[in-house]
CSV table of N, CA and C in Angstrom, one decimal:
chain,number,residue,atom,x,y,z
A,255,UNK,N,102.2,92.2,121.8
A,255,UNK,CA,101.8,92.1,122.8
A,255,UNK,C,103.0,92.3,124.3
A,256,UNK,N,104.1,91.3,123.7
A,256,UNK,CA,104.3,91.0,125.2
A,256,UNK,C,105.9,92.1,125.0
A,257,UNK,N,105.5,92.7,124.0
A,257,UNK,CA,106.6,94.4,124.0
A,257,UNK,C,106.4,95.5,124.4
A,258,UNK,N,105.2,95.6,124.3
A,258,UNK,CA,104.5,97.1,124.5
A,258,UNK,C,103.1,96.2,126.4
A,259,UNK,N,103.2,95.5,126.6
A,259,UNK,CA,102.8,95.1,127.8
A,259,UNK,C,102.4,95.6,128.9
A,260,UNK,N,101.8,96.4,129.7
A,260,UNK,CA,102.0,97.3,130.5
A,260,UNK,C,102.0,98.4,130.0
A,261,UNK,N,102.1,99.0,129.1
A,261,UNK,CA,102.5,100.8,128.7
A,261,UNK,C,100.4,100.9,128.2
A,262,UNK,N,100.1,102.2,128.7
A,262,UNK,CA,98.6,102.3,128.4
A,262,UNK,C,98.6,103.7,127.1
A,263,UNK,N,99.6,104.1,126.6
A,263,UNK,CA,99.8,105.1,125.8
A,263,UNK,C,100.3,105.1,124.6
A,264,UNK,N,99.8,105.0,123.8
A,264,UNK,CA,100.1,104.9,122.3
A,264,UNK,C,101.9,105.6,122.0
A,265,UNK,N,102.4,106.7,122.1
A,265,UNK,CA,103.4,107.2,122.0
A,265,UNK,C,104.7,105.9,122.6
A,266,UNK,N,104.6,105.8,124.1
A,266,UNK,CA,105.1,105.2,125.1
A,266,UNK,C,104.9,103.6,125.0
A,267,UNK,N,104.4,103.2,124.0
A,267,UNK,CA,104.3,101.7,122.9
A,267,UNK,C,104.8,101.7,122.6
A,268,UNK,N,105.0,103.1,121.1
A,268,UNK,CA,105.9,103.4,119.8
A,268,UNK,C,107.4,103.5,120.2
A,269,UNK,N,107.5,104.3,121.9
A,269,UNK,CA,109.2,103.8,122.3
A,269,UNK,C,109.3,102.5,122.5
A,270,UNK,N,108.9,102.1,123.2
A,270,UNK,CA,109.0,100.5,123.2
A,270,UNK,C,109.3,99.7,122.3
A,271,UNK,N,108.8,99.5,121.1
A,271,UNK,CA,109.1,98.7,119.9
A,271,UNK,C,110.1,99.4,119.3
A,272,UNK,N,110.7,100.6,120.2
A,272,UNK,CA,111.6,100.8,119.0
A,272,UNK,C,112.9,100.8,119.3
A,273,UNK,N,112.7,100.4,120.8
A,273,UNK,CA,113.7,100.4,122.0
A,273,UNK,C,114.6,99.1,121.8
A,274,UNK,N,113.1,98.3,121.3
A,274,UNK,CA,113.1,96.8,121.4
A,274,UNK,C,113.6,96.9,119.9
A,275,UNK,N,113.8,97.1,119.0
A,275,UNK,CA,114.6,96.5,117.8
A,275,UNK,C,115.8,97.7,118.1
A,276,UNK,N,116.1,97.8,118.8
A,276,UNK,CA,117.7,98.4,119.2
A,276,UNK,C,118.2,97.6,120.1
A,277,UNK,N,117.8,96.8,121.0
A,277,UNK,CA,117.8,96.3,121.7
A,277,UNK,C,119.2,95.8,122.5
A,278,UNK,N,119.9,95.6,120.8
A,278,UNK,CA,120.5,95.1,120.6
A,278,UNK,C,120.5,93.4,120.0
A,279,UNK,N,120.1,92.8,120.2
A,279,UNK,CA,119.0,91.4,119.9
A,279,UNK,C,119.6,91.5,117.9
A,280,UNK,N,119.4,92.7,117.2
A,280,UNK,CA,119.3,92.9,116.3
A,280,UNK,C,120.5,93.6,115.8
A,281,UNK,N,120.8,93.2,114.8
A,281,UNK,CA,121.9,93.9,113.9
A,281,UNK,C,122.0,95.0,112.3
A,282,UNK,N,122.8,96.1,112.7
A,282,UNK,CA,122.5,97.0,111.4
A,282,UNK,C,123.4,96.1,110.0
A,283,UNK,N,123.1,95.4,109.5
A,283,UNK,CA,123.9,96.1,108.5
A,283,UNK,C,123.4,96.0,106.7
A,284,UNK,N,123.9,96.3,105.8
A,284,UNK,CA,124.2,96.9,105.0
A,284,UNK,C,124.5,95.6,104.1
A,285,UNK,N,125.3,94.9,104.1
A,285,UNK,CA,125.5,93.8,103.0
A,285,UNK,C,125.4,92.3,103.4
A,286,UNK,N,125.4,91.4,102.6
A,286,UNK,CA,124.8,90.0,102.5
A,286,UNK,C,123.6,90.0,103.8
A,287,UNK,N,122.6,90.6,103.3
A,287,UNK,CA,121.2,91.0,104.0
A,287,UNK,C,120.9,89.3,103.4
A,288,UNK,N,120.4,88.4,104.9
A,288,UNK,CA,119.4,87.7,104.1
A,288,UNK,C,117.7,87.9,103.4
A,289,UNK,N,117.6,88.0,102.4
A,289,UNK,CA,116.2,87.0,101.6
A,289,UNK,C,115.4,86.4,102.0
A,290,UNK,N,113.9,86.9,102.5
A,290,UNK,CA,113.3,86.5,103.0
A,290,UNK,C,113.1,84.3,102.0
A,291,UNK,N,113.2,83.3,102.8
A,291,UNK,CA,113.4,82.1,101.4
A,291,UNK,C,111.5,82.3,101.2
A,292,UNK,N,111.8,81.1,100.3
A,292,UNK,CA,110.2,80.7,99.7
A,292,UNK,C,109.0,80.5,100.6
A,293,UNK,N,107.9,81.4,100.6
A,293,UNK,CA,106.9,80.8,101.4
A,293,UNK,C,106.9,81.4,102.5
A,294,UNK,N,108.2,82.1,103.0
A,294,UNK,CA,107.9,82.7,105.2
A,294,UNK,C,108.2,84.0,104.4
A,295,UNK,N,107.5,84.3,105.4
A,295,UNK,CA,107.1,85.7,105.8
A,295,UNK,C,108.5,86.5,105.6
A,296,UNK,N,109.0,88.0,105.4
A,296,UNK,CA,109.5,88.7,105.0
A,296,UNK,C,109.8,89.1,106.7
A,297,UNK,N,108.9,89.7,107.4
A,297,UNK,CA,109.3,90.0,108.2
A,297,UNK,C,109.1,89.5,109.9
A,298,UNK,N,108.5,87.6,109.5
A,298,UNK,CA,108.8,87.2,110.4
A,298,UNK,C,110.3,86.5,110.7
A,299,UNK,N,110.6,86.1,109.7
A,299,UNK,CA,111.9,85.8,108.7
A,299,UNK,C,112.8,86.8,110.1
A,300,UNK,N,112.6,87.7,109.7
A,300,UNK,CA,113.6,89.0,110.0
A,300,UNK,C,114.0,89.0,111.5
A,301,UNK,N,112.5,88.7,112.0
A,301,UNK,CA,112.3,88.7,113.7
A,301,UNK,C,112.8,88.3,114.6
A,302,UNK,N,112.4,87.0,113.5
A,302,UNK,CA,112.4,85.6,114.9
A,302,UNK,C,113.8,84.5,114.3
A,303,UNK,N,114.8,84.8,113.4
A,303,UNK,CA,115.6,84.0,112.6
A,303,UNK,C,116.3,84.5,111.9
A,304,UNK,N,116.6,85.4,111.1
A,304,UNK,CA,118.0,86.2,110.8
A,304,UNK,C,118.5,86.9,111.9
A,305,UNK,N,117.1,88.1,112.2
A,305,UNK,CA,118.0,88.9,112.6
A,305,UNK,C,119.0,90.1,112.7
A,306,UNK,N,119.2,90.1,111.3
A,306,UNK,CA,119.7,91.0,110.2
A,306,UNK,C,119.6,91.9,109.2
A,307,UNK,N,119.6,93.2,109.5
A,307,UNK,CA,119.3,93.7,108.0
A,307,UNK,C,119.3,95.3,108.2
A,308,UNK,N,118.8,95.9,106.7
A,308,UNK,CA,119.1,97.6,107.2
A,308,UNK,C,117.5,98.4,106.9
A,309,UNK,N,117.7,99.8,107.0
A,309,UNK,CA,116.7,100.1,107.2
A,309,UNK,C,114.7,100.1,106.6
A,310,UNK,N,115.2,99.3,105.8
A,310,UNK,CA,113.8,98.2,105.3
A,310,UNK,C,113.5,97.1,105.8
A,311,UNK,N,114.7,96.9,106.4
A,311,UNK,CA,114.5,95.7,107.1
A,311,UNK,C,113.1,95.9,109.0
A,312,UNK,N,114.2,96.7,109.5
A,312,UNK,CA,114.0,97.9,110.5
A,312,UNK,C,112.7,98.4,110.7
A,313,UNK,N,112.4,98.9,109.3
A,313,UNK,CA,111.4,100.2,109.3
A,313,UNK,C,110.1,99.6,109.2
A,314,UNK,N,110.2,97.9,108.3
A,314,UNK,CA,109.2,97.0,107.6
A,314,UNK,C,107.9,95.9,109.4
A,315,UNK,N,109.9,95.7,110.2
A,315,UNK,CA,108.9,95.2,111.6
A,315,UNK,C,108.7,96.1,112.0
A,316,UNK,N,108.7,97.4,112.3
A,316,UNK,CA,108.2,98.3,113.6
A,316,UNK,C,107.1,98.4,113.2
A,317,UNK,N,107.2,98.5,111.7
A,317,UNK,CA,105.1,99.5,111.1
A,317,UNK,C,104.3,97.5,111.2
A,318,UNK,N,104.8,96.9,111.5
A,318,UNK,CA,104.0,95.8,111.5
A,318,UNK,C,103.7,95.7,113.0
A,319,UNK,N,104.8,95.8,113.9
A,319,UNK,CA,104.4,95.1,115.1
A,319,UNK,C,104.1,96.4,115.6
A,320,UNK,N,103.6,98.3,114.7
A,320,UNK,CA,102.4,98.3,115.6
A,320,UNK,C,101.4,98.2,115.5
A,321,UNK,N,101.1,98.1,114.0
A,321,UNK,CA,99.9,97.9,113.4
A,321,UNK,C,99.2,97.0,114.7
A,322,UNK,N,100.3,95.4,114.6
A,322,UNK,CA,99.8,93.9,115.7
A,322,UNK,C,99.0,94.8,117.0
A,323,UNK,N,99.6,95.8,117.2
A,323,UNK,CA,99.0,96.1,118.8
A,323,UNK,C,98.0,97.5,118.4
A,324,UNK,N,97.6,98.0,116.9
A,324,UNK,CA,96.3,98.7,116.8
A,324,UNK,C,97.1,100.3,116.8
A,325,UNK,N,98.5,99.9,116.7
A,325,UNK,CA,99.1,102.0,116.5
A,325,UNK,C,98.8,102.2,114.9
A,326,UNK,N,98.0,103.0,114.8
A,326,UNK,CA,98.1,103.5,112.8
A,326,UNK,C,100.0,103.8,112.8
A,327,UNK,N,100.5,102.9,111.5
A,327,UNK,CA,101.7,103.2,111.2
A,327,UNK,C,101.5,102.8,109.6
A,328,UNK,N,102.8,103.7,109.1
A,328,UNK,CA,102.6,103.9,107.6
A,328,UNK,C,104.5,103.2,107.1
A,329,UNK,N,104.3,102.6,106.4
A,329,UNK,CA,105.4,102.2,106.0
A,329,UNK,C,106.3,103.4,104.7
A,330,UNK,N,107.5,103.8,104.9
A,330,UNK,CA,107.6,104.9,103.8
A,330,UNK,C,109.5,104.8,103.4
A,331,UNK,N,109.2,104.9,102.3
A,331,UNK,CA,110.6,105.1,101.4
A,331,UNK,C,110.6,105.8,100.7
A,332,UNK,N,111.8,106.4,100.5
A,332,UNK,CA,112.6,107.8,99.9
A,332,UNK,C,113.6,108.1,100.6
A,333,UNK,N,114.6,109.4,99.9
A,333,UNK,CA,115.5,110.0,100.0
A,333,UNK,C,116.4,110.6,100.6
A,334,UNK,N,117.0,110.2,101.5
A,334,UNK,CA,117.2,111.6,102.8
A,334,UNK,C,118.1,112.5,101.4
A,335,UNK,N,118.0,113.7,102.4
A,335,UNK,CA,118.9,115.4,101.6
A,335,UNK,C,119.9,115.1,100.8
A,336,UNK,N,120.5,113.8,100.5
A,336,UNK,CA,121.8,114.5,99.7
A,336,UNK,C,123.3,114.7,100.5
A,337,UNK,N,123.8,115.1,99.5
A,337,UNK,CA,125.5,115.6,99.9
A,337,UNK,C,125.6,117.3,99.5
A,338,UNK,N,125.2,118.0,99.6
A,338,UNK,CA,125.3,120.0,99.5
A,338,UNK,C,127.0,119.4,98.7
A,339,UNK,N,126.6,119.7,97.7
A,339,UNK,CA,127.8,120.0,96.8
A,339,UNK,C,128.6,121.5,96.0
A,340,UNK,N,127.4,121.8,95.2
A,340,UNK,CA,127.7,123.8,95.2
A,340,UNK,C,126.5,124.3,96.0
A,341,UNK,N,127.6,125.5,95.4
A,341,UNK,CA,125.8,126.3,96.2
A,341,UNK,C,125.6,127.2,94.8
A,342,UNK,N,124.5,128.1,94.7
A,342,UNK,CA,123.7,129.0,93.4
A,342,UNK,C,124.6,130.5,93.8
A,343,UNK,N,124.4,130.5,93.2
A,343,UNK,CA,125.1,132.5,93.0
A,343,UNK,C,124.2,133.5,94.4
A,344,UNK,N,122.4,132.9,94.5
A,344,UNK,CA,121.8,133.7,95.3
A,344,UNK,C,121.9,132.9,96.9
A,345,UNK,N,122.8,131.7,96.6
A,345,UNK,CA,123.6,130.7,98.3
A,345,UNK,C,123.2,130.0,98.1
A,346,UNK,N,121.8,129.9,97.6
A,346,UNK,CA,121.5,128.5,97.9
A,346,UNK,C,122.4,126.9,97.5
A,347,UNK,N,122.2,125.7,97.7
A,347,UNK,CA,123.0,125.2,98.0
A,347,UNK,C,122.3,124.4,96.6
A,348,UNK,N,123.1,124.1,96.3
A,348,UNK,CA,122.7,122.3,95.3
A,348,UNK,C,123.1,121.0,96.0
A,349,UNK,N,122.5,120.2,95.7
A,349,UNK,CA,122.3,118.5,96.3
A,349,UNK,C,122.7,117.6,95.5
A,350,UNK,N,124.0,116.5,96.2
A,350,UNK,CA,123.6,115.7,94.8
A,350,UNK,C,123.2,114.6,95.5
A,351,UNK,N,122.2,113.6,95.3
A,351,UNK,CA,121.4,112.7,95.4
A,351,UNK,C,121.8,111.9,94.9
A,352,UNK,N,122.5,110.4,95.5
A,352,UNK,CA,122.3,109.0,94.7
A,352,UNK,C,121.4,108.0,95.4
A,353,UNK,N,122.1,106.8,95.3
A,353,UNK,CA,121.6,105.6,95.9
A,353,UNK,C,121.5,105.5,97.3
A,354,UNK,N,122.8,105.9,98.3
A,354,UNK,CA,123.2,106.3,99.2
A,354,UNK,C,122.4,106.8,100.1
A,355,UNK,N,121.3,107.2,99.7
A,355,UNK,CA,120.7,108.4,99.9
A,355,UNK,C,119.2,107.6,100.3
A,356,UNK,N,119.5,106.2,99.5
A,356,UNK,CA,118.4,105.9,99.6
A,356,UNK,C,117.8,105.2,101.0
A,357,UNK,N,116.8,105.3,101.8
A,357,UNK,CA,115.8,105.0,103.1
A,357,UNK,C,114.9,104.9,103.6
A,358,UNK,N,114.3,104.2,104.7
A,358,UNK,CA,113.4,103.7,104.8
A,358,UNK,C,113.0,104.5,106.1
A,359,UNK,N,111.5,104.4,106.5
A,359,UNK,CA,111.5,104.6,107.7
A,359,UNK,C,109.8,104.1,108.2
A,360,UNK,N,109.0,104.9,109.2
A,360,UNK,CA,108.1,104.4,110.1
A,360,UNK,C,107.4,106.2,109.8
A,361,UNK,N,106.2,105.8,109.8
A,361,UNK,CA,105.3,107.2,109.9
A,361,UNK,C,104.3,106.6,110.6
A,362,UNK,N,104.3,107.4,112.3
A,362,UNK,CA,103.0,107.0,113.0
A,362,UNK,C,101.6,108.1,114.0
A,363,UNK,N,100.6,108.2,113.6
A,363,UNK,CA,100.0,108.7,113.4
A,363,UNK,C,99.3,109.0,115.2
A,364,UNK,N,99.6,110.2,115.0
A,364,UNK,CA,99.3,110.8,116.8
A,364,UNK,C,98.1,111.4,116.8
A,365,UNK,N,97.0,110.6,117.5
A,365,UNK,CA,95.5,111.5,117.1
A,365,UNK,C,95.9,113.1,118.2
A,366,UNK,N,96.1,114.2,117.1
A,366,UNK,CA,96.6,115.7,117.3
A,366,UNK,C,97.4,116.5,117.5
A,367,UNK,N,98.5,115.7,116.9
A,367,UNK,CA,99.7,115.8,117.5
A,367,UNK,C,100.5,115.9,115.3
A,368,UNK,N,101.0,116.6,115.4
A,368,UNK,CA,101.2,117.2,113.9
A,368,UNK,C,102.9,117.5,113.6
A,369,UNK,N,103.2,117.0,112.5
A,369,UNK,CA,103.9,116.7,112.3
A,369,UNK,C,105.3,116.3,112.7
A,370,UNK,N,104.9,114.9,113.9
A,370,UNK,CA,106.0,114.5,114.9
A,370,UNK,C,107.5,113.0,114.3
A,371,UNK,N,107.9,113.8,113.9
A,371,UNK,CA,108.7,112.8,113.0
A,371,UNK,C,109.9,112.1,113.7
A,372,UNK,N,110.2,111.0,114.0
A,372,UNK,CA,111.8,110.5,114.7
A,372,UNK,C,112.2,109.5,113.7
A,373,UNK,N,113.4,109.3,113.4
A,373,UNK,CA,113.8,108.4,112.9
A,373,UNK,C,115.6,108.3,112.7
A,374,UNK,N,115.4,107.5,113.9
A,374,UNK,CA,116.3,106.9,114.5
A,374,UNK,C,117.0,105.4,114.6
A,375,UNK,N,116.1,105.0,114.1
A,375,UNK,CA,116.1,103.6,113.7
A,375,UNK,C,117.4,103.0,112.3
């Protein structure tokens, strides 16, 4: 509620939460990420203690923060498109998708808006 205080529409609340996570108090890091201690909530530990993580940490935290202010959000995990490694005889691309292409992101529902995707965290 503090992050979105005074903001009246859901879109701007989403941007405020996104900006909070990008504000510099959190560090994006993919190595030696601390795991939640036993009996400590994963998101709580990221937001208030370690403040260091990668796409899974950031997207999970953003999903929880959005839901806390009644904005419908879903956490998604999948893969980016990978790297082009070749082309077929018809000119189509052949992609190689590896574990390095694993990614997690947030999907937010805005009533009346179709296919709005923002993936910058």
